[in-house]
mmCIF file of C-alpha atoms in Angstrom:
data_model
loop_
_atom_site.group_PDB
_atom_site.id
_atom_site.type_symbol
_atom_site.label_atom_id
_atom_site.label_comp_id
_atom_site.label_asym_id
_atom_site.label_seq_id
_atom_site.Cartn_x
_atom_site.Cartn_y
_atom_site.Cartn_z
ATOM 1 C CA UNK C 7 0.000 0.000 0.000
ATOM 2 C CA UNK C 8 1.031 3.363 -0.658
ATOM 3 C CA UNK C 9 2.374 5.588 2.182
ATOM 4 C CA UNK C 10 -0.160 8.249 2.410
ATOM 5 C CA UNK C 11 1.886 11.155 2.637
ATOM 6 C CA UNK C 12 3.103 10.283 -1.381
ATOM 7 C CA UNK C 13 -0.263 10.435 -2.208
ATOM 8 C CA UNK C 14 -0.968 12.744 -4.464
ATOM 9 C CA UNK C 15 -2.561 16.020 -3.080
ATOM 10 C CA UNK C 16 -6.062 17.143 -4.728
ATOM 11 C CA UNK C 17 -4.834 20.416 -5.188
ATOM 12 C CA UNK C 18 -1.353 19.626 -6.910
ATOM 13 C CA UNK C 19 -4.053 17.398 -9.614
ATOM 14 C CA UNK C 20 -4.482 19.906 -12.809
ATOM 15 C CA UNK C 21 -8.143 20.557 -13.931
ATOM 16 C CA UNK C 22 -8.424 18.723 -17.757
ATOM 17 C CA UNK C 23 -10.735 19.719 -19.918
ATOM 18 C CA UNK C 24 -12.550 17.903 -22.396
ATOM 19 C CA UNK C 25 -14.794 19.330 -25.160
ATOM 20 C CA UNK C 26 -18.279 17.564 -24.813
ATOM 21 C CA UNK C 27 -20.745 18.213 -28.024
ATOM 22 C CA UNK C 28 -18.746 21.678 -28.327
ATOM 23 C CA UNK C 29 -18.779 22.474 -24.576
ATOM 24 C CA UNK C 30 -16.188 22.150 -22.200
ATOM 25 C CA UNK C 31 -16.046 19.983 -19.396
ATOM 26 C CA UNK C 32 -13.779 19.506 -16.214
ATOM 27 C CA UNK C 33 -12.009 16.515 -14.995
ATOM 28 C CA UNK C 34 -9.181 15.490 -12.638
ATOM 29 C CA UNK C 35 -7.784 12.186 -13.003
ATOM 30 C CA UNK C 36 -5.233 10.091 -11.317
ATOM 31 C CA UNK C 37 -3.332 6.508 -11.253
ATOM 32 C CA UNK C 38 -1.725 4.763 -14.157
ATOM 33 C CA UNK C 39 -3.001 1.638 -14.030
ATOM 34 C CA UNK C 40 -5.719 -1.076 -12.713
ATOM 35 C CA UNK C 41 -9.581 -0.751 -13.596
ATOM 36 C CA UNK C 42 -11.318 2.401 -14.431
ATOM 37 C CA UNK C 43 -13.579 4.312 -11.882
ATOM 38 C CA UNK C 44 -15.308 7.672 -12.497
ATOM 39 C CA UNK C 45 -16.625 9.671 -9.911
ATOM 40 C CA UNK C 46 -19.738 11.430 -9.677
ATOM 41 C CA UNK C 47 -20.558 14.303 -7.501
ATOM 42 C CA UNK C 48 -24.675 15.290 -6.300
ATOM 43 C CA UNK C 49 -26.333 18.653 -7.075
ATOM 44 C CA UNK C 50 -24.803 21.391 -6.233
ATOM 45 C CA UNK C 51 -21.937 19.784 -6.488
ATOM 46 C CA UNK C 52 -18.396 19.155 -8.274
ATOM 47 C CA UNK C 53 -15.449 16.962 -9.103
ATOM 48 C CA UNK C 54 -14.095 18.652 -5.717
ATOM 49 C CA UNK C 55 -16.109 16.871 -3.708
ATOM 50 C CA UNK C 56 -14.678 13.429 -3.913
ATOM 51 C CA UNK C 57 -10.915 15.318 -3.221
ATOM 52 C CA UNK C 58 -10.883 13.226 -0.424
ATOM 53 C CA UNK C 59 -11.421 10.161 -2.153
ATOM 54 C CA UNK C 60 -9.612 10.169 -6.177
ATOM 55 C CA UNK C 61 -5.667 10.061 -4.416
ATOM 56 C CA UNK C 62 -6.615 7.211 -1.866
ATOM 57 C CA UNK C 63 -8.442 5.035 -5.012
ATOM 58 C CA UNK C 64 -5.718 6.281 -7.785
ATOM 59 C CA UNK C 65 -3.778 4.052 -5.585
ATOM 60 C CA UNK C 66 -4.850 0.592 -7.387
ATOM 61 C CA UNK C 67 -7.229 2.202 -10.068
ATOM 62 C CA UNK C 68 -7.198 4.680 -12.764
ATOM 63 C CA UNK C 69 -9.559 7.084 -10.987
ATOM 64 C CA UNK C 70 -11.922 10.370 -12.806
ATOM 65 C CA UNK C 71 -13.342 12.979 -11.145
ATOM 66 C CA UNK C 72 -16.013 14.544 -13.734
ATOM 67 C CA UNK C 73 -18.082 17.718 -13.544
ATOM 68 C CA UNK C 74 -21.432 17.340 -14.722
ATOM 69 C CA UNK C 75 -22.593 19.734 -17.535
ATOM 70 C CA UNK C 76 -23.509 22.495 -15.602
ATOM 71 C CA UNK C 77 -21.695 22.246 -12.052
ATOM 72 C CA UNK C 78 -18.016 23.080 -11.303
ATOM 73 C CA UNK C 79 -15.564 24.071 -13.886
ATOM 74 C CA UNK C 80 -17.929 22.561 -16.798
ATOM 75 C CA UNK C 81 -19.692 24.762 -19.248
ATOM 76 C CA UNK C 82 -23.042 25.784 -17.765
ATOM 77 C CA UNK C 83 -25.429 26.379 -20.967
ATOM 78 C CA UNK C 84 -28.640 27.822 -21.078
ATOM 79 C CA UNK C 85 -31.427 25.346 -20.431
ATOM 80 C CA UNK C 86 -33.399 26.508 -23.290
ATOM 81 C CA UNK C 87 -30.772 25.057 -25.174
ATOM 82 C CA UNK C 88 -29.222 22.057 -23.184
ATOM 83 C CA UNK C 89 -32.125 20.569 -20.709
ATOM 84 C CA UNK C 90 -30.649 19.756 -17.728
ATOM 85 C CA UNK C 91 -32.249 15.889 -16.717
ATOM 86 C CA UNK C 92 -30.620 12.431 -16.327
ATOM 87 C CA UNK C 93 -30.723 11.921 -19.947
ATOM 88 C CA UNK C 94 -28.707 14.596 -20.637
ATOM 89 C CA UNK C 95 -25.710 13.387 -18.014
ATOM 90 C CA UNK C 96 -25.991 9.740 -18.601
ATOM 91 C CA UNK C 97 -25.336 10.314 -22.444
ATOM 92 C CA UNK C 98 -22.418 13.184 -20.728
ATOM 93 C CA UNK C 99 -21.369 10.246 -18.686
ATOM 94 C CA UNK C 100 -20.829 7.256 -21.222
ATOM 95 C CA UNK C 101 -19.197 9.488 -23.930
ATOM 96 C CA UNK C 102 -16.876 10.416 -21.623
ATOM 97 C CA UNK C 103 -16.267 6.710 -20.997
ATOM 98 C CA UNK C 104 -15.686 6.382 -24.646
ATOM 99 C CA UNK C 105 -13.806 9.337 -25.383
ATOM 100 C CA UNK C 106 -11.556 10.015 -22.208
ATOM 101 C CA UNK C 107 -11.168 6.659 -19.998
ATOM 102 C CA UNK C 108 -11.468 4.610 -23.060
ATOM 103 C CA UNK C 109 -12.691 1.364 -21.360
ATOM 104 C CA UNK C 110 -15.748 -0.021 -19.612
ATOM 105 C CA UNK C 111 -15.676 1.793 -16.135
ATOM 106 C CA UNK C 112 -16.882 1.785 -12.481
ATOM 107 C CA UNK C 113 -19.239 4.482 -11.393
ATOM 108 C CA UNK C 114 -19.154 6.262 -7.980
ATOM 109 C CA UNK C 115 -21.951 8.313 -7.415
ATOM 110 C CA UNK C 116 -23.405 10.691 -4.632
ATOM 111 C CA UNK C 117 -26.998 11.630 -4.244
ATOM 112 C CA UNK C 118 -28.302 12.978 -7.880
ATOM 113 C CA UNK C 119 -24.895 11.949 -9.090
ATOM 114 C CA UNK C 120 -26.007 7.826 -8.241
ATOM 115 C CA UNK C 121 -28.872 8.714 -10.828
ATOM 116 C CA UNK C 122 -27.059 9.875 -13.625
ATOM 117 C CA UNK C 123 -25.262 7.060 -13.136
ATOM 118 C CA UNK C 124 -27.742 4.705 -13.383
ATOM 119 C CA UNK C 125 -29.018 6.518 -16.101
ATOM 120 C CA UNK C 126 -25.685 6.187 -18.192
ATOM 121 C CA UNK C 127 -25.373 2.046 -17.176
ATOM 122 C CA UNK C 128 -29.365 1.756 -18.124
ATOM 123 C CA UNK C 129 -28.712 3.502 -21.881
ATOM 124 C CA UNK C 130 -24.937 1.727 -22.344
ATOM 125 C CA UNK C 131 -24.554 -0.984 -20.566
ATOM 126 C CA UNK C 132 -21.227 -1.966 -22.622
ATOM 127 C CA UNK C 133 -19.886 1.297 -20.795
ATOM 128 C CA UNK C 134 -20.235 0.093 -17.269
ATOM 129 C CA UNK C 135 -18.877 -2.442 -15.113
ATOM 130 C CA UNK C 136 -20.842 -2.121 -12.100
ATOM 131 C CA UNK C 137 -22.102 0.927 -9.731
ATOM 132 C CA UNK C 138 -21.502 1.998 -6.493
ATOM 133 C CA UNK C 139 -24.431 4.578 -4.895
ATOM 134 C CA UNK C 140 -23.463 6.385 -2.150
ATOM 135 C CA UNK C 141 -26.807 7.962 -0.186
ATOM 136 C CA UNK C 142 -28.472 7.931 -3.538
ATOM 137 C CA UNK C 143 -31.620 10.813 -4.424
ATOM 138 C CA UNK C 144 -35.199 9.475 -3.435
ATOM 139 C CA UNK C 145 -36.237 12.220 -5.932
ATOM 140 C CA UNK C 146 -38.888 12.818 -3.231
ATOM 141 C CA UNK C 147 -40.256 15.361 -5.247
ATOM 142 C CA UNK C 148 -40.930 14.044 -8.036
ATOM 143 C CA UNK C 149 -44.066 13.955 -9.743
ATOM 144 C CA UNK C 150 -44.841 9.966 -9.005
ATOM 145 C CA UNK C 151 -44.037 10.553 -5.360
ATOM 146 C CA UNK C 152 -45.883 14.028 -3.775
ATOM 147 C CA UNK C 153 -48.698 12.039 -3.023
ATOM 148 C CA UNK C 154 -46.483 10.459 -0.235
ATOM 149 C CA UNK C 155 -45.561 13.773 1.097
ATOM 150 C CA UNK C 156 -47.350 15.509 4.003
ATOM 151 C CA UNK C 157 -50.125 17.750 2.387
ATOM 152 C CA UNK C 158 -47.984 21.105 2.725
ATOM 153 C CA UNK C 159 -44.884 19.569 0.952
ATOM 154 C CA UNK C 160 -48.075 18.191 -1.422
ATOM 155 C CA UNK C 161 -49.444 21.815 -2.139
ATOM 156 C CA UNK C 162 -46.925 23.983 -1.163
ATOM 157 C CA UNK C 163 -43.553 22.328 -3.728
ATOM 158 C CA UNK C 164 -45.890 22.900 -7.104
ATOM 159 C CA UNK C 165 -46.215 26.696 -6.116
ATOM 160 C CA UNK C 166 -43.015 27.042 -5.042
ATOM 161 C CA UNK C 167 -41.268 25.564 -8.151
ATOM 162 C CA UNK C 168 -43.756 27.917 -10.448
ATOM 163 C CA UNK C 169 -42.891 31.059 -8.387
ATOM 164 C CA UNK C 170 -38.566 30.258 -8.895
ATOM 165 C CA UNK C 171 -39.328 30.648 -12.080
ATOM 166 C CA UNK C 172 -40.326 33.654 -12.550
ATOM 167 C CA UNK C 173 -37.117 35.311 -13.270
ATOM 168 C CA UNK C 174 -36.078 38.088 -11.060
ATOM 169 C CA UNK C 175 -37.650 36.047 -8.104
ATOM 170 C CA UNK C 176 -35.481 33.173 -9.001
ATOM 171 C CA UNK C 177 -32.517 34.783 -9.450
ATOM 172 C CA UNK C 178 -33.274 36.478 -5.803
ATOM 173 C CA UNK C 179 -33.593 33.627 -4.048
ATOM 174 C CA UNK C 180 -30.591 32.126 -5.385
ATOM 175 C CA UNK C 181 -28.931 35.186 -4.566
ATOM 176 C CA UNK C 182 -30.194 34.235 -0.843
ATOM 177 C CA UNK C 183 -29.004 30.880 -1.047
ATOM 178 C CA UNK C 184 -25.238 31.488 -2.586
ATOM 179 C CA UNK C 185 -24.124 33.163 0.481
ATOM 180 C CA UNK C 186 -21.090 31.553 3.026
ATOM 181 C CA UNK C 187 -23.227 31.710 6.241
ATOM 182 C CA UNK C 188 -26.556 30.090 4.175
ATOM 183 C CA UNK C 189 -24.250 27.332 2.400
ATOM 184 C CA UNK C 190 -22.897 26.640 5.886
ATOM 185 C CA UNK C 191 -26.110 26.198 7.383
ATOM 186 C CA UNK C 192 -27.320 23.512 4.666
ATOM 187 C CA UNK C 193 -24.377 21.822 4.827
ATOM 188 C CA UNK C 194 -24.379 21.729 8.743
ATOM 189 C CA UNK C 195 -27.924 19.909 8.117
ATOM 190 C CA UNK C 196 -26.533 17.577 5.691
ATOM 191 C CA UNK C 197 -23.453 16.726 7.139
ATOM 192 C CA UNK C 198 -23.984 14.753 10.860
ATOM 193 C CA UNK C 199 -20.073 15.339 11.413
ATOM 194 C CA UNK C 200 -20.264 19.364 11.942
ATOM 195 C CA UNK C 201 -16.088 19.522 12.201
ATOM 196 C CA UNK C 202 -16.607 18.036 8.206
ATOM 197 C CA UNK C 203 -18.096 21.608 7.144
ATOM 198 C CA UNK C 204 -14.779 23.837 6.873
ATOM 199 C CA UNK C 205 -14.353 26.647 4.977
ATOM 200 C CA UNK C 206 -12.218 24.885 2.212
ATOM 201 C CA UNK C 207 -15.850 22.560 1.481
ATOM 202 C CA UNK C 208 -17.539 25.577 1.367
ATOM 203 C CA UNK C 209 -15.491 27.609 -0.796
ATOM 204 C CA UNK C 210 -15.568 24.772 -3.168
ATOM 205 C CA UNK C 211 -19.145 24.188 -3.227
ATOM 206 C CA UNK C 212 -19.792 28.549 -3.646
ATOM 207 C CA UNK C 213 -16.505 29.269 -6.734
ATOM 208 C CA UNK C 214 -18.969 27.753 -9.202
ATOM 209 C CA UNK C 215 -21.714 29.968 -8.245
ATOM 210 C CA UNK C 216 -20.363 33.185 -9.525
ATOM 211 C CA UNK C 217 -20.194 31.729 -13.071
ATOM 212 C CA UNK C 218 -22.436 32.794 -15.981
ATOM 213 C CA UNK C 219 -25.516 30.482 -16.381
ATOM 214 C CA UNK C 220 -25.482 29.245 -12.655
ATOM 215 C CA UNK C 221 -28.810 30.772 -11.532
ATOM 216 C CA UNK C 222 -29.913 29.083 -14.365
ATOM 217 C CA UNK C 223 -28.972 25.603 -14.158
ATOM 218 C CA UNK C 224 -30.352 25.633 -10.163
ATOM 219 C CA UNK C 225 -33.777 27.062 -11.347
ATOM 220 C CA UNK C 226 -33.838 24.499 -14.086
ATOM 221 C CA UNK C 227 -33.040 22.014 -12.188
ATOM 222 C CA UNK C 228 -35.485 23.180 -9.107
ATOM 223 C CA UNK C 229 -38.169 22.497 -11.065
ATOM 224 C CA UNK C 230 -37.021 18.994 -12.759
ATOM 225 C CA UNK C 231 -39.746 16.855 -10.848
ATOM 226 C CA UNK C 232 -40.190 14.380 -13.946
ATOM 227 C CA UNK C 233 -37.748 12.047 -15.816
ATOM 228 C CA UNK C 234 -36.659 8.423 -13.726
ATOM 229 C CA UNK C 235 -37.131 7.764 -10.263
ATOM 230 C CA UNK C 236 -34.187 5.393 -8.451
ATOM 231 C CA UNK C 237 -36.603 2.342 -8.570
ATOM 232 C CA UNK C 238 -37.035 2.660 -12.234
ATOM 233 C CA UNK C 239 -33.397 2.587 -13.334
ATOM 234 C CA UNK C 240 -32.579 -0.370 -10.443
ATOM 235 C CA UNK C 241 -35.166 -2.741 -12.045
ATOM 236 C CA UNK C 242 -33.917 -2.051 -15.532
ATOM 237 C CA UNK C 243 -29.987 -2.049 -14.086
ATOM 238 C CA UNK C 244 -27.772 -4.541 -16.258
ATOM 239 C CA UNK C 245 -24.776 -4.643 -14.054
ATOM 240 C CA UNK C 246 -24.256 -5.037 -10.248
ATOM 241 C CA UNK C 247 -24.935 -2.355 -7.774
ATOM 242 C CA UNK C 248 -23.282 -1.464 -4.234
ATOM 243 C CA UNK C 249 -25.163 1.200 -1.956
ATOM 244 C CA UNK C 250 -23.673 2.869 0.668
ATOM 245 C CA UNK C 251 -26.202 4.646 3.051
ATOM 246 C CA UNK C 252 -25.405 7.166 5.658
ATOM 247 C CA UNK C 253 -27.849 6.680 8.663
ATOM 248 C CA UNK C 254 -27.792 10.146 9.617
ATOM 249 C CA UNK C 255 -29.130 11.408 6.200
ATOM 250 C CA UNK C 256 -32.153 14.223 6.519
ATOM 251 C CA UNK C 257 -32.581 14.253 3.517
ATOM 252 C CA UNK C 258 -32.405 10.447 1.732
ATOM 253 C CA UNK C 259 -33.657 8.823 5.351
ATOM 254 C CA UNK C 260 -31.900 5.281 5.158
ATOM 255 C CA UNK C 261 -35.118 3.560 6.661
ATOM 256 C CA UNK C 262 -36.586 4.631 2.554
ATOM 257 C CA UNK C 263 -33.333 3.165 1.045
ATOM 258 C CA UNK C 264 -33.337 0.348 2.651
ATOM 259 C CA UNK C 265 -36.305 -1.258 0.315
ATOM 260 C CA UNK C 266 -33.717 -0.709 -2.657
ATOM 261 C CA UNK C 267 -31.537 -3.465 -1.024
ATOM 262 C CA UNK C 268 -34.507 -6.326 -2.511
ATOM 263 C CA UNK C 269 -33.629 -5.199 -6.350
ATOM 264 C CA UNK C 270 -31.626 -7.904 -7.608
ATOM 265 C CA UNK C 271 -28.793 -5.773 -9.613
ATOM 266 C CA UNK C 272 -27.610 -5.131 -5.853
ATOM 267 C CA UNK C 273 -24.898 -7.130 -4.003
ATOM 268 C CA UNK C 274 -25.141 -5.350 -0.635
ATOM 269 C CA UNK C 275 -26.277 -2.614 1.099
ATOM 270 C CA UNK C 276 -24.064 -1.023 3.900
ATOM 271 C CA UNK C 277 -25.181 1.901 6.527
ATOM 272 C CA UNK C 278 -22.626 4.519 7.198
ATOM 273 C CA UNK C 279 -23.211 4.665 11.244
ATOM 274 C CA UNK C 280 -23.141 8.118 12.406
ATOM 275 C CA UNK C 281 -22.610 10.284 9.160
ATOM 276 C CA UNK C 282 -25.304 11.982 7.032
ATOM 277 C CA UNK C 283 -25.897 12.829 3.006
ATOM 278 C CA UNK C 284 -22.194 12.804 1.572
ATOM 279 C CA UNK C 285 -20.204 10.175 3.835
ATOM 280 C CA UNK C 286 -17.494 10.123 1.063
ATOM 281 C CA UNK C 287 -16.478 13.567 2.022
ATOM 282 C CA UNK C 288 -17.625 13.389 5.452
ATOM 283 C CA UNK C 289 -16.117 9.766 6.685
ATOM 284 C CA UNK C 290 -13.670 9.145 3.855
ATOM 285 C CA UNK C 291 -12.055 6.866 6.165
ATOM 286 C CA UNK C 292 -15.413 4.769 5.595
ATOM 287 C CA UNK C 293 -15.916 4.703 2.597
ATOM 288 C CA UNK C 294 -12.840 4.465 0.770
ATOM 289 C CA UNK C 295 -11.649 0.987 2.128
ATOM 290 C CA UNK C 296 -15.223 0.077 1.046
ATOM 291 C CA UNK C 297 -14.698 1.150 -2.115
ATOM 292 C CA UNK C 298 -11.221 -0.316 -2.587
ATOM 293 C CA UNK C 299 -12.305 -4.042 -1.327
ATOM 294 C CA UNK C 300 -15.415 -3.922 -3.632
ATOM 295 C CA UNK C 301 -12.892 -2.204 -6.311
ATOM 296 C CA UNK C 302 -10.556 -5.715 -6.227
ATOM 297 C CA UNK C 303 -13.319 -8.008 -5.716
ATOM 298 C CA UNK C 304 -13.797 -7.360 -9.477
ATOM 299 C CA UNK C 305 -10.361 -7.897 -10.271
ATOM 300 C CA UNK C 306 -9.196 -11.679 -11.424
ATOM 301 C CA UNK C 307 -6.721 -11.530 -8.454
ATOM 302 C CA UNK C 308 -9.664 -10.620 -5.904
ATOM 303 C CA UNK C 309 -12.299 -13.156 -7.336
ATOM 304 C CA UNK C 310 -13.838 -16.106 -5.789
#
């Protein structure tokens, strides 16, 4: 195993770019040999967040950390012209498999990120090896699923998404919303581990926020309560499936994703004790030996 201090650092990894159907898009990458993995982050989001985990798996593995089409570095075009759904990133996701890794890869998502994933094994499965889905979206929202949701959530999410977008209100709240203290605050919900929220996370999560067609992609994407549901894209999975499942999560409660554990595309389940919606950031030293054993497992030296 590699000494930890000659890992490489996150920040001494240059950003890559890669042109996607004429728009760029931002990657880091590490290791020079073993399997392919690409990682992929959860709304909001970016390469950034999986800093933690890309020098620990570039170890053994020829590791990607991509921005989706709108988040982080990557372009961030107007909806009207690129609509922001799972479609969009899966087809993203599997060209950059073809184009940039080259090979059949791993995917490591987080939260919206596990569904683009899922999306991109479901459309080509001869891109994918197998998934891993850390806390992944219940898409709670979503059309199919409001009439689980206590009647305000019911009446009140409809309205709410129709008021963001009328433009000067959307923009406003956003405005609201892409502040230090405010990111702090969601993050100190989302995270169970408050010593986990520093100010590097947050400046990370805020630097894409100031770029042109930001507002934009969050408003679109605010009001994105159609396209596939986790449960859809799990029965129609053609490759194996790991979830990971912080039992602290607020937001994606673990007693919901438990039920995904009966789909038969999945190999195991495991709750995160004690950390909430992004363990891979928050208990790294959880999830990446996780990751590593399942990882090898695949390999012809680690099978059965």
């Amino acid at each position: 195993m590699v000494a930890v201090s000659s890992l490489p650092q996150w920040a001494d990894i240059p950003h890559l770019s890669w042109e996607w159907r004429g728009l760029p898009v931002t990657y880091k990458t590490a290791g020079t040999q073993g399997p392919a993995v690409v990682l992929i982050h959860g709304f909001g989001a970016s390469s950034g967040h999986w800093r933690k985990n890309l020098p620990v798996l570039a170890q053994t593995c020829r590791v990607y950390a991509l921005d989706l089409l709108g988040f982080g570095g990557s372009a961030k075009p107007s909806p009207t012209v690129t609509p922001y759904t799972f479609e969009t990133w899966g087809q993203q996701i599997t060209d950059f498999c073809d184009q940039v890794v080259g090979e059949r890869a791993f995917l490591v998502g987080n939260s919206i990120g596990c569904i683009a994933a899922m999306q991109a094994a479901v459309d080509r499965p001869e891109c994918v090896r197998a998934i891993a889905l850390i806390n992944c979206s219940l898409r709670l929202l979503h059309d199919r699923h409001r009439a689980t949701q206590p009647w305000f959530k019911r009446l009140g999410t409809p309205i709410l998404q129709q008021v963001l977008q009328q433009r000067w209100i959307g923009r406003a709240f956003f405005s609201q919303i892409a502040k230090p203290q405010t990111v702090r605050k969601i993050l100190l919900q989302a995270y169970h581990r408050p010593e986990a929220v520093t100010d590097e996370l947050i400046e990370l999560l805020m630097a894409p926020a100031a770029d042109p067609g930001a507002v934009d992609v969050f408003l679109a994407f605010t009001a994105y309560s159609q396209g596939p549901l986790p449960e859809d894209l799990l029965e129609q999975l053609p490759c194996p499936a790991l979830l990971l499942w912080g039992s602290e999560d607020p937001w994606e409660p673990i007693a919901l994703g438990r039920a995904f554990a009966a789909y038969s595309c999945v190999q195991e389940f495991i709750p995160l004790e004690g950390v909430g919606h992004c363990p891979q950031d928050e208990a790294p030293e959880l999830v990446n030996p996780i990751l590593q054993r399942w990882l090898e497992a695949f390999e012809p030296s680690g099978s059965h």
